[in-house]
mmCIF file of C-alpha atoms in Angstrom:
data_model
loop_
_atom_site.group_PDB
_atom_site.id
_atom_site.type_symbol
_atom_site.label_atom_id
_atom_site.label_comp_id
_atom_site.label_asym_id
_atom_site.label_seq_id
_atom_site.Cartn_x
_atom_site.Cartn_y
_atom_site.Cartn_z
ATOM 1 C CA ASN D 14 22.824 24.222 -28.389
ATOM 2 C CA LYS D 15 22.856 27.000 -25.791
ATOM 3 C CA LYS D 16 20.996 24.896 -23.277
ATOM 4 C CA SER D 17 23.550 22.177 -23.598
ATOM 5 C CA SER D 18 26.273 24.724 -22.743
ATOM 6 C CA GLU D 19 24.202 26.031 -19.646
ATOM 7 C CA ILE D 20 23.544 22.353 -18.375
ATOM 8 C CA THR D 21 27.151 21.176 -18.821
ATOM 9 C CA THR D 22 28.804 24.500 -18.051
ATOM 10 C CA LEU D 23 31.008 23.927 -21.086
ATOM 11 C CA SER D 24 31.111 26.608 -23.764
ATOM 12 C CA LEU D 25 29.806 25.746 -27.260
ATOM 13 C CA ASP D 26 33.415 25.805 -28.454
ATOM 14 C CA GLU D 27 34.355 23.317 -25.808
ATOM 15 C CA LEU D 28 31.378 21.103 -26.667
ATOM 16 C CA PHE D 29 32.268 21.155 -30.328
ATOM 17 C CA SER D 30 36.004 20.549 -29.826
ATOM 18 C CA HIS D 31 35.439 17.154 -28.163
ATOM 19 C CA THR D 32 34.066 13.733 -29.341
ATOM 20 C CA VAL D 33 31.131 12.286 -27.473
ATOM 21 C CA LYS D 34 33.459 9.754 -25.832
ATOM 22 C CA GLN D 35 35.792 12.542 -24.672
ATOM 23 C CA LEU D 36 32.910 14.583 -23.240
ATOM 24 C CA MET D 37 31.598 11.561 -21.355
ATOM 25 C CA ALA D 38 35.045 10.801 -19.984
ATOM 26 C CA LEU D 39 35.234 14.460 -18.727
ATOM 27 C CA ARG D 40 31.911 13.869 -16.914
ATOM 28 C CA GLY D 41 32.835 10.450 -15.550
ATOM 29 C CA HIS D 42 30.360 8.457 -17.562
ATOM 30 C CA SER D 43 32.374 5.753 -19.123
ATOM 31 C CA GLY D 44 29.544 3.535 -20.400
ATOM 32 C CA TYR D 45 27.569 6.200 -22.274
ATOM 33 C CA PHE D 46 29.221 5.698 -25.641
ATOM 34 C CA GLU D 47 28.390 1.958 -25.632
ATOM 35 C CA ILE D 48 24.724 2.693 -24.762
ATOM 36 C CA CYS D 49 24.524 5.213 -27.678
ATOM 37 C CA SER D 50 26.136 2.606 -29.944
ATOM 38 C CA ARG D 51 23.574 0.116 -28.938
ATOM 39 C CA VAL D 52 20.718 2.521 -29.665
ATOM 40 C CA VAL D 53 22.060 3.169 -33.216
ATOM 41 C CA GLU D 54 22.533 -0.524 -33.916
ATOM 42 C CA THR D 55 19.141 -1.822 -32.511
ATOM 43 C CA GLY D 56 17.035 1.196 -33.124
ATOM 44 C CA LYS D 57 15.588 0.814 -29.667
ATOM 45 C CA PRO D 58 15.330 4.155 -27.679
ATOM 46 C CA HIS D 59 16.998 4.299 -24.265
ATOM 47 C CA TYR D 60 16.360 6.518 -21.153
ATOM 48 C CA MET D 61 18.927 6.799 -18.432
ATOM 49 C CA GLU D 62 19.791 8.924 -15.504
ATOM 50 C CA PHE D 63 23.201 9.996 -14.691
ATOM 51 C CA TYR D 64 24.701 11.616 -11.635
ATOM 52 C CA SER D 65 27.764 13.828 -12.060
ATOM 53 C CA GLU D 66 29.725 14.014 -8.848
ATOM 54 C CA GLN D 67 31.824 16.859 -10.211
ATOM 55 C CA ARG D 68 28.764 19.000 -10.608
ATOM 56 C CA ASP D 69 26.610 17.491 -7.956
ATOM 57 C CA GLN D 70 23.991 17.248 -10.753
ATOM 58 C CA TRP D 71 21.545 14.613 -12.075
ATOM 59 C CA LEU D 72 20.757 14.482 -15.750
ATOM 60 C CA GLY D 73 18.092 12.544 -17.611
ATOM 61 C CA PHE D 74 19.154 11.346 -21.078
ATOM 62 C CA SER D 75 16.682 10.304 -23.768
ATOM 63 C CA ILE D 76 18.538 8.647 -26.759
ATOM 64 C CA VAL D 77 16.818 7.692 -29.928
ATOM 65 C CA ALA D 78 18.258 6.447 -33.294
ATOM 66 C CA PHE D 79 18.300 8.996 -35.995
ATOM 67 C CA GLY D 80 19.678 7.910 -39.508
ATOM 68 C CA ASP D 81 23.113 6.454 -38.958
ATOM 69 C CA GLY D 82 23.457 8.326 -35.618
ATOM 70 C CA TYR D 83 21.281 9.317 -32.695
ATOM 71 C CA LEU D 84 19.426 12.262 -31.226
ATOM 72 C CA LEU D 85 20.042 13.031 -27.493
ATOM 73 C CA ASN D 86 17.807 15.084 -25.320
ATOM 74 C CA TYR D 87 18.722 15.721 -21.763
ATOM 75 C CA ILE D 88 17.477 17.768 -18.914
ATOM 76 C CA ASP D 89 18.642 18.627 -15.474
ATOM 77 C CA ILE D 90 16.594 16.530 -13.033
ATOM 78 C CA THR D 91 18.569 17.262 -9.954
ATOM 79 C CA GLN D 92 15.571 18.867 -8.141
ATOM 80 C CA THR D 93 13.335 15.819 -9.078
ATOM 81 C CA LYS D 94 16.044 13.382 -7.661
ATOM 82 C CA THR D 95 16.361 15.452 -4.539
ATOM 83 C CA TYR D 96 12.623 15.214 -3.957
ATOM 84 C CA GLU D 97 12.703 11.500 -4.619
ATOM 85 C CA GLN D 98 15.549 10.922 -2.151
ATOM 86 C CA GLU D 99 13.725 13.070 0.456
ATOM 87 C CA ALA D 100 10.558 11.034 -0.178
ATOM 88 C CA LYS D 101 12.469 7.662 0.288
ATOM 89 C CA ARG D 102 14.019 9.018 3.557
ATOM 90 C CA ASN D 103 10.576 10.055 4.767
ATOM 91 C CA ALA D 104 8.997 6.672 3.856
ATOM 92 C CA HIS D 105 11.744 4.887 5.649
ATOM 93 C CA GLU D 106 11.416 7.099 8.734
ATOM 94 C CA LEU D 107 7.616 6.603 8.686
ATOM 95 C CA ASN D 108 8.005 2.849 8.312
ATOM 96 C CA ALA D 109 10.358 2.769 11.268
ATOM 97 C CA ILE D 110 7.906 4.729 13.397
ATOM 98 C CA PHE D 111 4.900 2.643 12.188
ATOM 99 C CA ASN D 112 6.707 -0.740 12.976
ATOM 100 C CA GLY D 113 8.549 0.419 16.015
ATOM 101 C CA SER D 114 5.365 1.612 17.815
ATOM 102 C CA LEU D 115 4.406 -0.113 21.029
ATOM 103 C CA ASN D 116 0.754 0.414 19.959
ATOM 104 C CA GLY D 117 -1.066 -1.662 17.429
ATOM 105 C CA VAL D 118 -1.376 0.439 14.296
ATOM 106 C CA PHE D 119 -3.220 -0.188 11.062
ATOM 107 C CA SER D 120 -4.179 1.770 7.955
ATOM 108 C CA ALA D 121 -7.351 1.136 6.053
ATOM 109 C CA THR D 122 -9.477 2.403 3.174
ATOM 110 C CA LEU D 123 -13.107 3.351 4.158
ATOM 111 C CA VAL D 124 -16.060 1.546 2.763
ATOM 112 C CA ARG D 125 -19.195 3.719 2.638
ATOM 113 C CA ASN D 126 -22.803 2.924 1.914
ATOM 114 C CA ALA D 127 -25.070 4.943 -0.451
ATOM 115 C CA ARG D 128 -25.729 7.589 2.181
ATOM 116 C CA GLY D 129 -21.952 8.068 2.699
ATOM 117 C CA ARG D 130 -21.771 6.381 6.096
ATOM 118 C CA ILE D 131 -18.848 4.053 6.914
ATOM 119 C CA THR D 132 -19.911 0.451 6.906
ATOM 120 C CA ASP D 133 -16.583 -1.319 6.735
ATOM 121 C CA LEU D 134 -12.790 -0.947 6.441
ATOM 122 C CA LEU D 135 -10.443 -2.494 3.895
ATOM 123 C CA PHE D 136 -7.072 -3.137 5.592
ATOM 124 C CA LEU D 137 -3.994 -1.711 3.766
ATOM 125 C CA ARG D 138 -1.382 -2.683 6.376
ATOM 126 C CA ALA D 139 -0.741 -3.231 10.072
ATOM 127 C CA ASN D 140 2.230 -3.169 12.231
ATOM 128 C CA GLU D 141 3.881 -6.078 14.109
ATOM 129 C CA THR D 142 2.332 -4.940 17.438
ATOM 130 C CA PHE D 143 -1.123 -5.226 15.879
ATOM 131 C CA TYR D 144 -0.384 -8.812 14.816
ATOM 132 C CA ARG D 145 0.835 -9.670 18.337
ATOM 133 C CA MET D 146 -2.277 -8.135 19.813
ATOM 134 C CA PHE D 147 -4.457 -10.272 17.499
ATOM 135 C CA PRO D 148 -2.577 -13.576 17.219
ATOM 136 C CA GLY D 149 -5.147 -15.119 14.966
ATOM 137 C CA MET D 150 -4.399 -12.602 12.233
ATOM 138 C CA THR D 151 -2.051 -13.465 9.440
ATOM 139 C CA GLU D 152 0.212 -11.292 7.387
ATOM 140 C CA ALA D 153 -2.322 -11.534 4.650
ATOM 141 C CA LEU D 154 -4.470 -8.898 6.191
ATOM 142 C CA ALA D 155 -4.009 -6.369 3.399
ATOM 143 C CA GLY D 156 -7.063 -6.160 1.149
ATOM 144 C CA ARG D 157 -9.366 -7.864 3.667
ATOM 145 C CA SER D 158 -12.375 -6.181 5.263
ATOM 146 C CA LEU D 159 -12.803 -5.700 8.950
ATOM 147 C CA LEU D 160 -16.205 -7.334 8.910
ATOM 148 C CA SER D 161 -14.962 -10.428 6.888
ATOM 149 C CA ILE D 162 -12.488 -10.927 9.750
ATOM 150 C CA SER D 163 -14.523 -10.228 12.912
ATOM 151 C CA GLY D 164 -18.101 -9.833 12.012
ATOM 152 C CA ARG D 165 -20.544 -6.986 12.179
ATOM 153 C CA ASP D 166 -21.784 -7.531 15.829
ATOM 154 C CA ASP D 167 -18.162 -7.124 17.068
ATOM 155 C CA GLN D 168 -17.526 -4.010 15.100
ATOM 156 C CA THR D 169 -20.727 -1.959 14.977
ATOM 157 C CA GLU D 170 -19.665 0.498 17.749
ATOM 158 C CA PHE D 171 -16.049 0.742 16.439
ATOM 159 C CA LEU D 172 -17.331 1.652 12.887
ATOM 160 C CA LYS D 173 -19.732 4.256 14.472
ATOM 161 C CA TYR D 174 -16.733 5.937 16.183
ATOM 162 C CA VAL D 175 -14.693 5.867 12.852
ATOM 163 C CA ASP D 176 -17.638 7.439 11.096
ATOM 164 C CA GLU D 177 -17.923 10.201 13.701
ATOM 165 C CA VAL D 178 -14.237 11.002 13.533
ATOM 166 C CA MET D 179 -14.124 11.065 9.772
ATOM 167 C CA SER D 180 -17.329 13.252 9.612
ATOM 168 C CA SER D 181 -16.087 15.801 12.106
ATOM 169 C CA GLY D 182 -12.467 15.740 11.012
ATOM 170 C CA LYS D 183 -11.408 15.844 14.654
ATOM 171 C CA PRO D 184 -9.239 13.252 16.268
ATOM 172 C CA ALA D 185 -10.732 11.272 19.139
ATOM 173 C CA VAL D 186 -9.908 8.474 21.536
ATOM 174 C CA HIS D 187 -12.459 5.811 22.412
ATOM 175 C CA VAL D 188 -12.306 2.881 24.743
ATOM 176 C CA LEU D 189 -14.309 -0.297 23.684
ATOM 177 C CA HIS D 190 -14.866 -3.606 25.407
ATOM 178 C CA TYR D 191 -15.129 -6.652 23.260
ATOM 179 C CA GLU D 192 -16.954 -9.361 25.074
ATOM 180 C CA ASN D 193 -16.156 -12.165 22.758
ATOM 181 C CA SER D 194 -12.460 -11.796 23.590
ATOM 182 C CA HIS D 195 -13.024 -10.309 27.073
ATOM 183 C CA ARG D 196 -10.552 -7.456 26.115
ATOM 184 C CA TRP D 197 -10.589 -3.712 26.399
ATOM 185 C CA PHE D 198 -9.065 -1.555 23.615
ATOM 186 C CA GLU D 199 -8.358 2.121 23.440
ATOM 187 C CA PHE D 200 -8.668 3.553 19.884
ATOM 188 C CA SER D 201 -7.009 6.732 18.745
ATOM 189 C CA MET D 202 -8.268 7.973 15.348
#
């Protein structure tokens, strides 16, 4: 159809004058014909993504059996793939910053009571520096609550600060002394 011509930049005459095998060879996808044959033989639909170096273009193919042949739907997914690759780069960069920090860093989900006040934290992850600061902690921190690890008496003041920061929406820095461990900590939230 006309959309196929737009996506492939081949005229309808060019599209109709080639076999599927020839068209895929033009685009550099040598395994496409075998995949389509398998769909026809098994009746199992197949989705695949293909990058054309010639066109610097990503296409998403949906192939389903139809009679003794197949139906092919495809769309240009270049923009989506560009966003995915950017997201992966950003995630990699953030992970490097997270784990490369000289500060102990953790992320957590807030646990609130019926009045909406923060009563605990559920750890999502922590960086390597955090684990060095708290040698008793293990890598199995994810999913555990702050209070189950250290107890309410140790964390009442810290959770109060977290609640204040989250309520106000303004970042803050607090210094707390933990008598049980005889240590001082500066928290930025």
